[in-house]
PDB file of C-alpha atoms in Angstrom:
ATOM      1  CA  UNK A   1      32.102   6.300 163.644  1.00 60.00           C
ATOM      2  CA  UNK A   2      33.467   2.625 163.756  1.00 69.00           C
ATOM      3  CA  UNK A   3      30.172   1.175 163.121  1.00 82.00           C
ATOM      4  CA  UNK A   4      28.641   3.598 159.948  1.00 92.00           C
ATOM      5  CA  UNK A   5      29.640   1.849 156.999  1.00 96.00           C
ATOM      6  CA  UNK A   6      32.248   2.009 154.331  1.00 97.00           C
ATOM      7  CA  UNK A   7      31.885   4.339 151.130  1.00 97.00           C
ATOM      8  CA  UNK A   8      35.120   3.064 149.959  1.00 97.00           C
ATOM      9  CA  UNK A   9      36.221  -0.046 152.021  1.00 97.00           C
ATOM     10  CA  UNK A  10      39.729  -1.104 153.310  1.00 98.00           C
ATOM     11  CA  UNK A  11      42.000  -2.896 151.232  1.00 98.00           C
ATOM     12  CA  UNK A  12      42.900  -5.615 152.083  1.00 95.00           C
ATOM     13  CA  UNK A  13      46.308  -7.034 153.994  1.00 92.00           C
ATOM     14  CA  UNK A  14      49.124  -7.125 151.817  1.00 92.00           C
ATOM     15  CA  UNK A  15      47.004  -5.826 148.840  1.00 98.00           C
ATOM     16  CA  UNK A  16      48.013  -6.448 145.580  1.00 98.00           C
ATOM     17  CA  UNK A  17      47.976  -3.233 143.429  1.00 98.00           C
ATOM     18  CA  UNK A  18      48.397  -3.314 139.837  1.00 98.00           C
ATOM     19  CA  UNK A  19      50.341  -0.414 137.940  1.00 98.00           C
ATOM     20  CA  UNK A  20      49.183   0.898 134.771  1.00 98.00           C
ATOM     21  CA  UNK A  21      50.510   3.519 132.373  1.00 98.00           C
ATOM     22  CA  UNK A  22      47.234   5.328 130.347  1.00 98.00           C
ATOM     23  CA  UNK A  23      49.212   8.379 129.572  1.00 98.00           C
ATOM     24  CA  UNK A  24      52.760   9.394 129.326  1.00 98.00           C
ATOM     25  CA  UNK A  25      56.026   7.050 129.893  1.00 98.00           C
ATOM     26  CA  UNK A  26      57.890   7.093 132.995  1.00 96.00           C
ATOM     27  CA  UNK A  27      60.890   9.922 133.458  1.00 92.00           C
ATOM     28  CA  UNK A  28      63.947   7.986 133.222  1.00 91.00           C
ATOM     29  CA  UNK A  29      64.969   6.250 136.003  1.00 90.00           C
ATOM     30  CA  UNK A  30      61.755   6.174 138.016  1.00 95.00           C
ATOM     31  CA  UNK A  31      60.423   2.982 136.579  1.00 96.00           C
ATOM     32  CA  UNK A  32      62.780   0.986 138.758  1.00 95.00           C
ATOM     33  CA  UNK A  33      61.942   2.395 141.680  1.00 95.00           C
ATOM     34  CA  UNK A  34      58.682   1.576 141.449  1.00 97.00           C
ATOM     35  CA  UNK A  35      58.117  -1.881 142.958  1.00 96.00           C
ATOM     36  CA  UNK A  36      60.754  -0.996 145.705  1.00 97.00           C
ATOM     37  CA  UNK A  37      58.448   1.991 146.928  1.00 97.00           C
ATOM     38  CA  UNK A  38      55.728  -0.609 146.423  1.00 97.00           C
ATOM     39  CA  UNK A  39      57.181  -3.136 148.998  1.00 97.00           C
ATOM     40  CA  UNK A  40      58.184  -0.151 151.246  1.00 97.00           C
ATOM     41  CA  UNK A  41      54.860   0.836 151.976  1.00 97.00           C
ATOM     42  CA  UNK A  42      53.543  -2.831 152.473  1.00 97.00           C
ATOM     43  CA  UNK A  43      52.188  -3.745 148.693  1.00 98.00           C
ATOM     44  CA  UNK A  44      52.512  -6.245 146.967  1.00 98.00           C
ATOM     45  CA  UNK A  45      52.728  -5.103 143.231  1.00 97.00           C
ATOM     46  CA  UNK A  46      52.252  -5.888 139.641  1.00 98.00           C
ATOM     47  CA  UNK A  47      53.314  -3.874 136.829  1.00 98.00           C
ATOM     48  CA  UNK A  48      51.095  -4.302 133.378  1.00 98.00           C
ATOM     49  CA  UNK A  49      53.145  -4.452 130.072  1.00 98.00           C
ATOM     50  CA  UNK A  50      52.371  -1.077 128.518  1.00 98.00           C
ATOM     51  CA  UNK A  51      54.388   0.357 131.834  1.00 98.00           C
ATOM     52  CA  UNK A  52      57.567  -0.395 129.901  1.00 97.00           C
ATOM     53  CA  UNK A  53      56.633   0.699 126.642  1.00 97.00           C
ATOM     54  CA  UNK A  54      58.082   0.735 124.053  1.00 97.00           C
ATOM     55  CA  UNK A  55      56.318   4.859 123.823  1.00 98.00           C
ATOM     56  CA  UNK A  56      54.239   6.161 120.957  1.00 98.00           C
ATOM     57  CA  UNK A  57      54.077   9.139 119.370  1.00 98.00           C
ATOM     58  CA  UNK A  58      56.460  10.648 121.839  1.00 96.00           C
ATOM     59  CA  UNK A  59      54.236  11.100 124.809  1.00 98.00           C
ATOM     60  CA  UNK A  60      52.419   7.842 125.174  1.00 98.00           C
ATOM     61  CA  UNK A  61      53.530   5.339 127.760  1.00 98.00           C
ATOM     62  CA  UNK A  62      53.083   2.458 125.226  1.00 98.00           C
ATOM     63  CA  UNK A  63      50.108   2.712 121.598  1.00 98.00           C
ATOM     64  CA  UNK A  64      46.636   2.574 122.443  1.00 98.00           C
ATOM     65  CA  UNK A  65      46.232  -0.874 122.046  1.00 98.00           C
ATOM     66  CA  UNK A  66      48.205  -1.829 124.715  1.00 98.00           C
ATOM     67  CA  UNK A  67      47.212   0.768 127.663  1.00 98.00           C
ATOM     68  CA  UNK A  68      43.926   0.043 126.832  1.00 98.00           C
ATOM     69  CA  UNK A  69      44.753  -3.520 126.816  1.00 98.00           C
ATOM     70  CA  UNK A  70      46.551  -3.216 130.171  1.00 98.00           C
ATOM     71  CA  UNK A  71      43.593  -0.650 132.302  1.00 98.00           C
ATOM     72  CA  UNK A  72      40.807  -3.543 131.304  1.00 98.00           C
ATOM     73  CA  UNK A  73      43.266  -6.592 132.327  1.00 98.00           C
ATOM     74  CA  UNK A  74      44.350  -4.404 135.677  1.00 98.00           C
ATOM     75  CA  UNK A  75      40.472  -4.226 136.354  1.00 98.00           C
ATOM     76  CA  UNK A  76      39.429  -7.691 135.677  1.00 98.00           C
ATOM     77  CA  UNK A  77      42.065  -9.622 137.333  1.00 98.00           C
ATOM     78  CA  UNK A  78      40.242 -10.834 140.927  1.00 97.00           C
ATOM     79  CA  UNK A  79      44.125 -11.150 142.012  1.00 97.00           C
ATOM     80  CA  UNK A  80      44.461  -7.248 141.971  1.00 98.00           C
ATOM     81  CA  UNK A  81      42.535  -5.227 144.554  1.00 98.00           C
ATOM     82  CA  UNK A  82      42.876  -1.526 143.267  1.00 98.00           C
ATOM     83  CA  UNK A  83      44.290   0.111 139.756  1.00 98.00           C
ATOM     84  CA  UNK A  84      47.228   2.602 140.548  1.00 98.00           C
ATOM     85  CA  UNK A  85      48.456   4.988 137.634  1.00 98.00           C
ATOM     86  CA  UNK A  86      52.431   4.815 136.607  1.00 98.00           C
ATOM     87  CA  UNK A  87      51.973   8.612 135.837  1.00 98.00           C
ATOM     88  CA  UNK A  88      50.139  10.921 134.259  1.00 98.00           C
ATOM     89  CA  UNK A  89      51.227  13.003 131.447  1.00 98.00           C
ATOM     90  CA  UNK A  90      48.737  12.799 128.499  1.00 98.00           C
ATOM     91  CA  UNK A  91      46.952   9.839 126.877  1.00 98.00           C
ATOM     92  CA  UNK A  92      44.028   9.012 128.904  1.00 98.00           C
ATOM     93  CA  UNK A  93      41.540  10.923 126.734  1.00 98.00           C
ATOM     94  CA  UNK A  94      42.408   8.546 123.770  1.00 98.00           C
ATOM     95  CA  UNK A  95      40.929   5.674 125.589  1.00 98.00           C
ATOM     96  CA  UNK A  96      37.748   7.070 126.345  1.00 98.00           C
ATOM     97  CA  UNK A  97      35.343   5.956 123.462  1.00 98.00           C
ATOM     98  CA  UNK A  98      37.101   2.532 123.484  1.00 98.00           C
ATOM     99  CA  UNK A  99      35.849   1.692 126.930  1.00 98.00           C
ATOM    100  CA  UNK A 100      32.124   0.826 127.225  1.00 96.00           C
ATOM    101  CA  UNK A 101      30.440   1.777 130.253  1.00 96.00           C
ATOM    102  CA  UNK A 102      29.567  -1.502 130.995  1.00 97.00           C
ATOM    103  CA  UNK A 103      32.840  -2.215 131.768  1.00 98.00           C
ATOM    104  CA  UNK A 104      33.014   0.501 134.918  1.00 98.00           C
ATOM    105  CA  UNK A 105      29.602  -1.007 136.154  1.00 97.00           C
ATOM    106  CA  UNK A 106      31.069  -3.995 136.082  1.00 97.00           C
ATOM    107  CA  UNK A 107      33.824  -3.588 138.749  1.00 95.00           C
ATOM    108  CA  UNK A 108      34.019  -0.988 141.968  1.00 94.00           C
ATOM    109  CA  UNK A 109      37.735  -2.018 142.201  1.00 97.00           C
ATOM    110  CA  UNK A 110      39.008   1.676 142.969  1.00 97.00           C
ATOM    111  CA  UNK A 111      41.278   4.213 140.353  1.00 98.00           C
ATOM    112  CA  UNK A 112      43.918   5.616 142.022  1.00 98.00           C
ATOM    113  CA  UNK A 113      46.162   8.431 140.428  1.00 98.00           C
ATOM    114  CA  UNK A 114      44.978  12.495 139.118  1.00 98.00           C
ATOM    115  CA  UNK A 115      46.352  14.801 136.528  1.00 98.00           C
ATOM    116  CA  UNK A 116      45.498  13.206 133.064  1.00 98.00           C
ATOM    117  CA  UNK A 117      43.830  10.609 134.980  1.00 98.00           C
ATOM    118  CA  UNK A 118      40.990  12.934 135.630  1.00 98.00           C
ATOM    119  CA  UNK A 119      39.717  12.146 132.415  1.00 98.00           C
ATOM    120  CA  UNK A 120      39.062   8.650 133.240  1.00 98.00           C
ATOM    121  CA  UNK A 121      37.901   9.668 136.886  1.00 98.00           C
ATOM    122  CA  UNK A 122      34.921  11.332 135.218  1.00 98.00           C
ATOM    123  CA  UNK A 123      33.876   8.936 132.923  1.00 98.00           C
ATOM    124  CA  UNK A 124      33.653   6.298 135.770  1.00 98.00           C
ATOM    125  CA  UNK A 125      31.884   8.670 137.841  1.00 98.00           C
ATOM    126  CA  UNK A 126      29.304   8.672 135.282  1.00 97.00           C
ATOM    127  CA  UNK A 127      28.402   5.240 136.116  1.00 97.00           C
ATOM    128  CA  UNK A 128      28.360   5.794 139.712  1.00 97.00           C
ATOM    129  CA  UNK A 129      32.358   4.625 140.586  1.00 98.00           C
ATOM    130  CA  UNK A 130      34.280   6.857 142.782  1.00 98.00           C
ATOM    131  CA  UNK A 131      37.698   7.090 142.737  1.00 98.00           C
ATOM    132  CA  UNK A 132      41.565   8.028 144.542  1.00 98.00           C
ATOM    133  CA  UNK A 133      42.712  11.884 143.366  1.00 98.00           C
ATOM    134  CA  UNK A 134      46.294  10.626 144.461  1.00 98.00           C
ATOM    135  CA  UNK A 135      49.883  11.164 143.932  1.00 98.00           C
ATOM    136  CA  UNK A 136      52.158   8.435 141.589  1.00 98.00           C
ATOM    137  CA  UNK A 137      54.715   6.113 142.074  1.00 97.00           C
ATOM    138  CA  UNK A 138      56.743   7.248 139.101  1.00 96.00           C
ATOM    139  CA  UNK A 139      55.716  11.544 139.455  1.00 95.00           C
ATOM    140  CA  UNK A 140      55.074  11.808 142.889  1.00 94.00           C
ATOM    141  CA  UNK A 141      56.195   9.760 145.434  1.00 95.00           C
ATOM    142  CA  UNK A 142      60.393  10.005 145.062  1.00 87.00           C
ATOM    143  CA  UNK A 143      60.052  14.048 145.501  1.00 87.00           C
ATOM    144  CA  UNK A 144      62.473  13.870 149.022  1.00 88.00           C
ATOM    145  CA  UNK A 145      60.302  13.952 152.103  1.00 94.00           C
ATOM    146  CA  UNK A 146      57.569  15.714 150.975  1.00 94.00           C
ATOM    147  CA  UNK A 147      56.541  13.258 148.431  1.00 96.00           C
ATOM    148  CA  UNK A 148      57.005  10.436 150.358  1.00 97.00           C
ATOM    149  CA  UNK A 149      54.457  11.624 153.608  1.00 97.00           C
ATOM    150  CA  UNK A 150      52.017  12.050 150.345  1.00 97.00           C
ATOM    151  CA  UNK A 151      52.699   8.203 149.300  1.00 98.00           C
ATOM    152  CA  UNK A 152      52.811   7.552 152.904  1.00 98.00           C
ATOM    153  CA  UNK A 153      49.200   9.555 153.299  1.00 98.00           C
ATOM    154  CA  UNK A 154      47.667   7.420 150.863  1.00 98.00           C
ATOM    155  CA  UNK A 155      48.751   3.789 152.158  1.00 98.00           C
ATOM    156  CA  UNK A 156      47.035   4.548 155.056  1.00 98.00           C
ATOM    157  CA  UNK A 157      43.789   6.108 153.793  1.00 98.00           C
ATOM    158  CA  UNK A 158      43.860   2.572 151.122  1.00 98.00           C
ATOM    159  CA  UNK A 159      44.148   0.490 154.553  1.00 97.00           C
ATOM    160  CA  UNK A 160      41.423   2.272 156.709  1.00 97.00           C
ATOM    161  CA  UNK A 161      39.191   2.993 153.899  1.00 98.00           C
ATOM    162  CA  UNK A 162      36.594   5.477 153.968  1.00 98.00           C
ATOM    163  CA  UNK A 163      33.349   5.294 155.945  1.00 98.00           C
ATOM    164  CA  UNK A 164      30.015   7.659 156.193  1.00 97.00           C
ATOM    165  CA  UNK A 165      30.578  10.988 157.880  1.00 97.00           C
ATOM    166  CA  UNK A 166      34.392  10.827 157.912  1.00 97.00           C
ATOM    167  CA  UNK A 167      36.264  14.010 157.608  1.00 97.00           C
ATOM    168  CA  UNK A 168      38.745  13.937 154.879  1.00 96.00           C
ATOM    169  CA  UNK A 169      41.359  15.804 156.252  1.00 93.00           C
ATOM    170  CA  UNK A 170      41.842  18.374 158.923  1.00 93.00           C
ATOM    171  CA  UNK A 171      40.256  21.596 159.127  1.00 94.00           C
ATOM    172  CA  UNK A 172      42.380  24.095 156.423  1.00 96.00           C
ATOM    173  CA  UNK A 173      44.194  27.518 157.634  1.00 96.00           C
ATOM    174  CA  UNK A 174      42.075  30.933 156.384  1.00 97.00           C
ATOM    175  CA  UNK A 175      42.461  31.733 152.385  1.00 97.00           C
ATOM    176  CA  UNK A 176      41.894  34.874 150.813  1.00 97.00           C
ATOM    177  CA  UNK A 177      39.725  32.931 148.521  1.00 98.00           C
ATOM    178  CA  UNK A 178      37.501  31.348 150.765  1.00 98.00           C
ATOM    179  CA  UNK A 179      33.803  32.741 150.472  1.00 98.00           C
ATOM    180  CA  UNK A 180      30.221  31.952 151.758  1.00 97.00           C
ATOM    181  CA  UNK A 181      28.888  30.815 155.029  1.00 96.00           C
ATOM    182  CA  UNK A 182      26.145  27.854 153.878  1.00 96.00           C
ATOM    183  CA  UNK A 183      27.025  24.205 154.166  1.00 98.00           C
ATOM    184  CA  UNK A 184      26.307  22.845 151.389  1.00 98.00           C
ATOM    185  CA  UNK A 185      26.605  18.503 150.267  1.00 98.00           C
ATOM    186  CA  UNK A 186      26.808  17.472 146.246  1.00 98.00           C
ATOM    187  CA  UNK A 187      29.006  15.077 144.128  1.00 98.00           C
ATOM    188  CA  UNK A 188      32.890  15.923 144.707  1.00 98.00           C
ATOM    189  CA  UNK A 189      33.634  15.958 140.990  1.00 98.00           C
ATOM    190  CA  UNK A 190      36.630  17.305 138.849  1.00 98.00           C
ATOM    191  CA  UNK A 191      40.058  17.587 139.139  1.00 98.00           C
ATOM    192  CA  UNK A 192      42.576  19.003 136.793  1.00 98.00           C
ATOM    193  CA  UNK A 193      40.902  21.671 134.760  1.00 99.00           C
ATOM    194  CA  UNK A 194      42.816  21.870 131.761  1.00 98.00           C
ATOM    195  CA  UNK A 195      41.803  18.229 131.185  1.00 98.00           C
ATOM    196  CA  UNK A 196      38.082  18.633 132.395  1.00 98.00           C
ATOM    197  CA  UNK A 197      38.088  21.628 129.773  1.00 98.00           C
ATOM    198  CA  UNK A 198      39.071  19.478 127.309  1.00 98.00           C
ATOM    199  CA  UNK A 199      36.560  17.189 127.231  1.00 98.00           C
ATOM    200  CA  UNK A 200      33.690  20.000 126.517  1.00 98.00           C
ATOM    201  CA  UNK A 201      31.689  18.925 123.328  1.00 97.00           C
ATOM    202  CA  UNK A 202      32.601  15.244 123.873  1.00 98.00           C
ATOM    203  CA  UNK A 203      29.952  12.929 125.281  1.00 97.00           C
ATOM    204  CA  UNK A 204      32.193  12.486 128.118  1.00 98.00           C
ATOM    205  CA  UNK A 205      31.671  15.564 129.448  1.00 98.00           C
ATOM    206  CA  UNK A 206      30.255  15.458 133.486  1.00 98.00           C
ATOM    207  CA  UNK A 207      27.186  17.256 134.791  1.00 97.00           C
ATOM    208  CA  UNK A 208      28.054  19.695 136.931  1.00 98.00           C
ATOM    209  CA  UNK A 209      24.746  20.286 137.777  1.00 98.00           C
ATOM    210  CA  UNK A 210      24.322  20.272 141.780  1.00 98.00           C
ATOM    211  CA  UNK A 211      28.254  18.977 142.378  1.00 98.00           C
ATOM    212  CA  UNK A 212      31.242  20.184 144.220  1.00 98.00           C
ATOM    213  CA  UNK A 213      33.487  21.030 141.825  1.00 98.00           C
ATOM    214  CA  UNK A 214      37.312  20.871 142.259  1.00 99.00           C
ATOM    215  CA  UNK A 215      39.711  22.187 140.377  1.00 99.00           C
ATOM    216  CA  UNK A 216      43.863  22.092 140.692  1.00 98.00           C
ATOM    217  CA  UNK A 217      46.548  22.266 137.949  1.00 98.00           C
ATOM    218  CA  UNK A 218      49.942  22.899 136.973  1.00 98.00           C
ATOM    219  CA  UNK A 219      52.194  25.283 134.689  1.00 98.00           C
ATOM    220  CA  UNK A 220      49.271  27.422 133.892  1.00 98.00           C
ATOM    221  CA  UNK A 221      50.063  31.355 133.799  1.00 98.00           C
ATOM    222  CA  UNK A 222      46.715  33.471 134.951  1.00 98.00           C
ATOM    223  CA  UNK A 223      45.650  34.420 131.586  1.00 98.00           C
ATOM    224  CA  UNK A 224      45.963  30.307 130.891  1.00 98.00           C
ATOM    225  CA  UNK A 225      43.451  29.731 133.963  1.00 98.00           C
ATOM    226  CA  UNK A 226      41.184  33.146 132.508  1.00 98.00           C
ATOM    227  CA  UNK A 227      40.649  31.018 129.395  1.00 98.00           C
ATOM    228  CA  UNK A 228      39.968  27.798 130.658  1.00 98.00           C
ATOM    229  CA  UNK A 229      37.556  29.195 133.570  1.00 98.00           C
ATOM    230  CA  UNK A 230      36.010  31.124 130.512  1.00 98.00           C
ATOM    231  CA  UNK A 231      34.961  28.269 128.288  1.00 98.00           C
ATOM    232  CA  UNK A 232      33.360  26.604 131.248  1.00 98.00           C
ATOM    233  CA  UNK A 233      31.413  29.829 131.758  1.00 98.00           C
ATOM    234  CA  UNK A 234      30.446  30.151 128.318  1.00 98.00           C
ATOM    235  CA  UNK A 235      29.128  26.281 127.790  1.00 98.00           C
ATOM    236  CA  UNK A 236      27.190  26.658 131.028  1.00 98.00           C
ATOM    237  CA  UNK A 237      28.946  24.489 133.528  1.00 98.00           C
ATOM    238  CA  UNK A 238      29.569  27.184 136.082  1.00 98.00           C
ATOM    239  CA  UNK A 239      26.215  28.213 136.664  1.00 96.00           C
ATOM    240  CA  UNK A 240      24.618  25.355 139.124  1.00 98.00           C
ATOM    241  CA  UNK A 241      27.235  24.122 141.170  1.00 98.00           C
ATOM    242  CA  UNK A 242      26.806  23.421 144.814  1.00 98.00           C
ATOM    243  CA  UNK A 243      29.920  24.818 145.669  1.00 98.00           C
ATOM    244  CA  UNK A 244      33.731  25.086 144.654  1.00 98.00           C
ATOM    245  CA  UNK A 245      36.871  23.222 146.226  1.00 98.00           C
ATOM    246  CA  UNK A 246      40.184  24.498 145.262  1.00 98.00           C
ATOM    247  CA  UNK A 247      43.287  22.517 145.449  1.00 98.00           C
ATOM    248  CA  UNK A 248      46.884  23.666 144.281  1.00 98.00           C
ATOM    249  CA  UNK A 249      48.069  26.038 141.101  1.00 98.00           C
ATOM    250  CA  UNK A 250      51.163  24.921 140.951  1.00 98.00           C
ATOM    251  CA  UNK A 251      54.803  25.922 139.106  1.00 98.00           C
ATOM    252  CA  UNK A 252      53.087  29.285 137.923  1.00 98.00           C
ATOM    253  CA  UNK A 253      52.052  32.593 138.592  1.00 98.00           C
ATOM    254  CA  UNK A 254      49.521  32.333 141.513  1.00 98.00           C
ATOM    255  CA  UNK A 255      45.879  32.897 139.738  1.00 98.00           C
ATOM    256  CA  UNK A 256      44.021  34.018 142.382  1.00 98.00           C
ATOM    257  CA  UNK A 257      43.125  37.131 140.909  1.00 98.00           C
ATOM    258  CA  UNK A 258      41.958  35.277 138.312  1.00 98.00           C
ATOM    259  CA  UNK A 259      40.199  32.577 140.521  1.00 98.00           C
ATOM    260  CA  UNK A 260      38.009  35.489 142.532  1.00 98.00           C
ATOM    261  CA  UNK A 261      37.035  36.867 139.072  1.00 98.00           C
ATOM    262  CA  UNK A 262      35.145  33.795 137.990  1.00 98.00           C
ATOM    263  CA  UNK A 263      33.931  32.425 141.376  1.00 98.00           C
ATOM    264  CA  UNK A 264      32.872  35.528 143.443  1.00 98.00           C
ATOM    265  CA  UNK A 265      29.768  35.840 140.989  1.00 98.00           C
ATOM    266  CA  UNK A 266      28.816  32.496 141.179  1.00 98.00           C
ATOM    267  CA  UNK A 267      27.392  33.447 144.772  1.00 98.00           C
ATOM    268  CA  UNK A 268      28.441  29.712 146.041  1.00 98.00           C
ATOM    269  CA  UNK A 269      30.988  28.396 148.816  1.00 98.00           C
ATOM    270  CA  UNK A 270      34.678  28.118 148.103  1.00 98.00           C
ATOM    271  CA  UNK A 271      36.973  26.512 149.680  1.00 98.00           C
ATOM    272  CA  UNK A 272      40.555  26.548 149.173  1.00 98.00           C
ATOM    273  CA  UNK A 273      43.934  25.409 149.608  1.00 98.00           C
ATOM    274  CA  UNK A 274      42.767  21.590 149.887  1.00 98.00           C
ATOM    275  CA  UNK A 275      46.249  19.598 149.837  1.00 98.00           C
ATOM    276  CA  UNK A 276      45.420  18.081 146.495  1.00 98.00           C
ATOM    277  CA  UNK A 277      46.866  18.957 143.234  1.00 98.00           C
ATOM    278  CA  UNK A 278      50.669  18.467 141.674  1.00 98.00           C
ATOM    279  CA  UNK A 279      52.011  20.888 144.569  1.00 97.00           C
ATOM    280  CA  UNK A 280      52.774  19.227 147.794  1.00 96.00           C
ATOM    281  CA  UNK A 281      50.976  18.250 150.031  1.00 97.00           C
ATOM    282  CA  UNK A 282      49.294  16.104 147.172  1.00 98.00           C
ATOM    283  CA  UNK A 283      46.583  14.463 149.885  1.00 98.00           C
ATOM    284  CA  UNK A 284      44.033  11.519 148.683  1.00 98.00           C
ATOM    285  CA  UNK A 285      41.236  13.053 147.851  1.00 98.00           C
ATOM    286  CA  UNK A 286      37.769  10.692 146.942  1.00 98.00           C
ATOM    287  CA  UNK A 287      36.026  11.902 143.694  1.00 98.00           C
ATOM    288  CA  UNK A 288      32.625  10.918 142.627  1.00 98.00           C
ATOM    289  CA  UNK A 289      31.118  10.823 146.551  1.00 98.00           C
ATOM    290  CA  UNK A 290      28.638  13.097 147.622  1.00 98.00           C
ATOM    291  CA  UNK A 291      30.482  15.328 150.281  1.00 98.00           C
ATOM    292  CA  UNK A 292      29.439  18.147 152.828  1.00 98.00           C
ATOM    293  CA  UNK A 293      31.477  21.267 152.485  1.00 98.00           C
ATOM    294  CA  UNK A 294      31.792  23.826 155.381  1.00 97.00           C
ATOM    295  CA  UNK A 295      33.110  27.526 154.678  1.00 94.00           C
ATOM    296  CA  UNK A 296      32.983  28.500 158.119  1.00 95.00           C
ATOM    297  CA  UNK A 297      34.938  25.661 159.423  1.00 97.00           C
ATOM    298  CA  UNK A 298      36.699  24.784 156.158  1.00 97.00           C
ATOM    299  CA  UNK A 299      36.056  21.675 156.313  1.00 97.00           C
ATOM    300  CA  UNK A 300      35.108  18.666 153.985  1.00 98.00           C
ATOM    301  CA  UNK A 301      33.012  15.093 155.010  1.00 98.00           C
ATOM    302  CA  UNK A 302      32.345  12.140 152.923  1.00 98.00           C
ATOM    303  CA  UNK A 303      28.342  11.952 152.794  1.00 97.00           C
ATOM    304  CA  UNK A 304      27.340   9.424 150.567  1.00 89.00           C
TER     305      UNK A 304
END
């Protein structure tokens, strides 16, 4: 394994990460912890402006100008080694047609963070950039023990990178929701549905076509999940995927029901209760690589 080569390499010793905030502001009181949590896990850290505001509208981390302003310096600067989101929240979607693709071609330095940050996850995969589905500094990784092994989890997966034909995680316990017996390999693409949903119509919406598609999200009652599955359905999106990777549904009614309803007909491999989502364990999960995905083993590789 030592010798096949990296699809996302190391960082490197005493990395430098720089923090951005392209959604919502911190929660009071987590800002300053940030750094701190930083240094604890062996980072060295820079914060970009728009982390301390001052908010718009209510729910923006700083105005448009300035996150913007703040994810294209993070990127550029050949002092930082990968872009970490402050949070997510809402906000990233605002950015989108302000940032040509030429910029994303530009730079493989990786995107670490999920949520709201799936939006711009997806539009980087479209330009062939993978990516970090990972907790937060400022949502994730001051939740007691449990959100520290997650902050923990992903230090070490920045250090050792990712190579060809890794597994990327163990093997997951039997789930009701679990179906098929094929292997099958395609793009690991996704993340939180509500925000994936909302970009149908724009011309940042992904091809599904051929991917692993994986879904988690949060505070979203069944009959929220029914309508959200249902306009993927109805625009198409549902009907060529490779397969389907489920991570957590989180601080609502479980929608498993729900789940079965739209995925049982699709006649392709699920597999579910991947450690990824805003539940913990919130494990780093690499979007935009071509993956292998066993439902008799439950298990998940990094192809390509």
């Amino acid at each position: 394994m030592t010798d096949l080569p990296f699809l996302m390499p190391p960082l490197p010793e005493h990395a430098c990460l720089g923090v951005i905030a392209p959604a919502g502001p911190p929660r009071e009181g987590t800002l300053a912890a940030v750094m701190p949590m930083m240094a604890r896990l062996g980072f060295r850290t820079r914060l970009l402006p728009g982390c301390q505001g001052p908010a718009a509208l209510g729910h923006l981390a700083a105005d448009d100008a300035q996150r913007l302003a703040d994810l294209q310096a993070a990127f550029t600067d050949p002092e930082l080694d990968a872009v970490i989101a402050l949070r997510g929240g809402y906000g990233c979607m605002r950015l989108l047609d302000r940032i040509d693709p030429d910029f994303w071609r530009a730079t493989d330095k990786p995107l670490i963070g999920y949520s709201d940050l799936t939006a711009l996850h997806l539009q980087r995969q479209a330009v062939g950039r993978a990516g970090w589905h990972a907790p937060m500094p400022a949502s994730d990784w001051h939740r007691a023990e449990a959100g520290w092994a997650d902050a923990l989890a992903l230090a070490e997966r920045l250090r050792a990178g990712l190579r060809v034909g890794e597994a990327l995680g163990p093997a997951l316990a039997p789930h009701p929701l679990n179906r098929g017996t094929q292997t099958v390999e395609g793009r690991l693409t996704g993340g939180n549905l509500a925000v994936l949903v909302a970009l149908m119509g724009t011309p940042f919406m992904p091809d599904l076509r051929g991917a692993i598609l994986f879904l988690e999200d949060v505070g979203e009652d069944p009959y929220k999940i029914d309508r959200l599955l249902c306009q993927l359905r109805l625009g198409g999106q549902l009907s060529e995927l490779a397969g389907v990777l489920l991570g957590s549904f989180s601080d609502a009614e479980a929608p498993d029901a729900v789940l079965a309803d739209y995925l049982d007909p699709l006649g392709v491999p699920v597999l579910a209760g991947w450690p990824s989502g805003h539940a913990t364990p919130n494990r780093p999960l690499p979007l935009g690589l071509r993956v292998r995905m066993d439902p008799l083993s439950r298990q998940l590789w990094a192809v390509g």
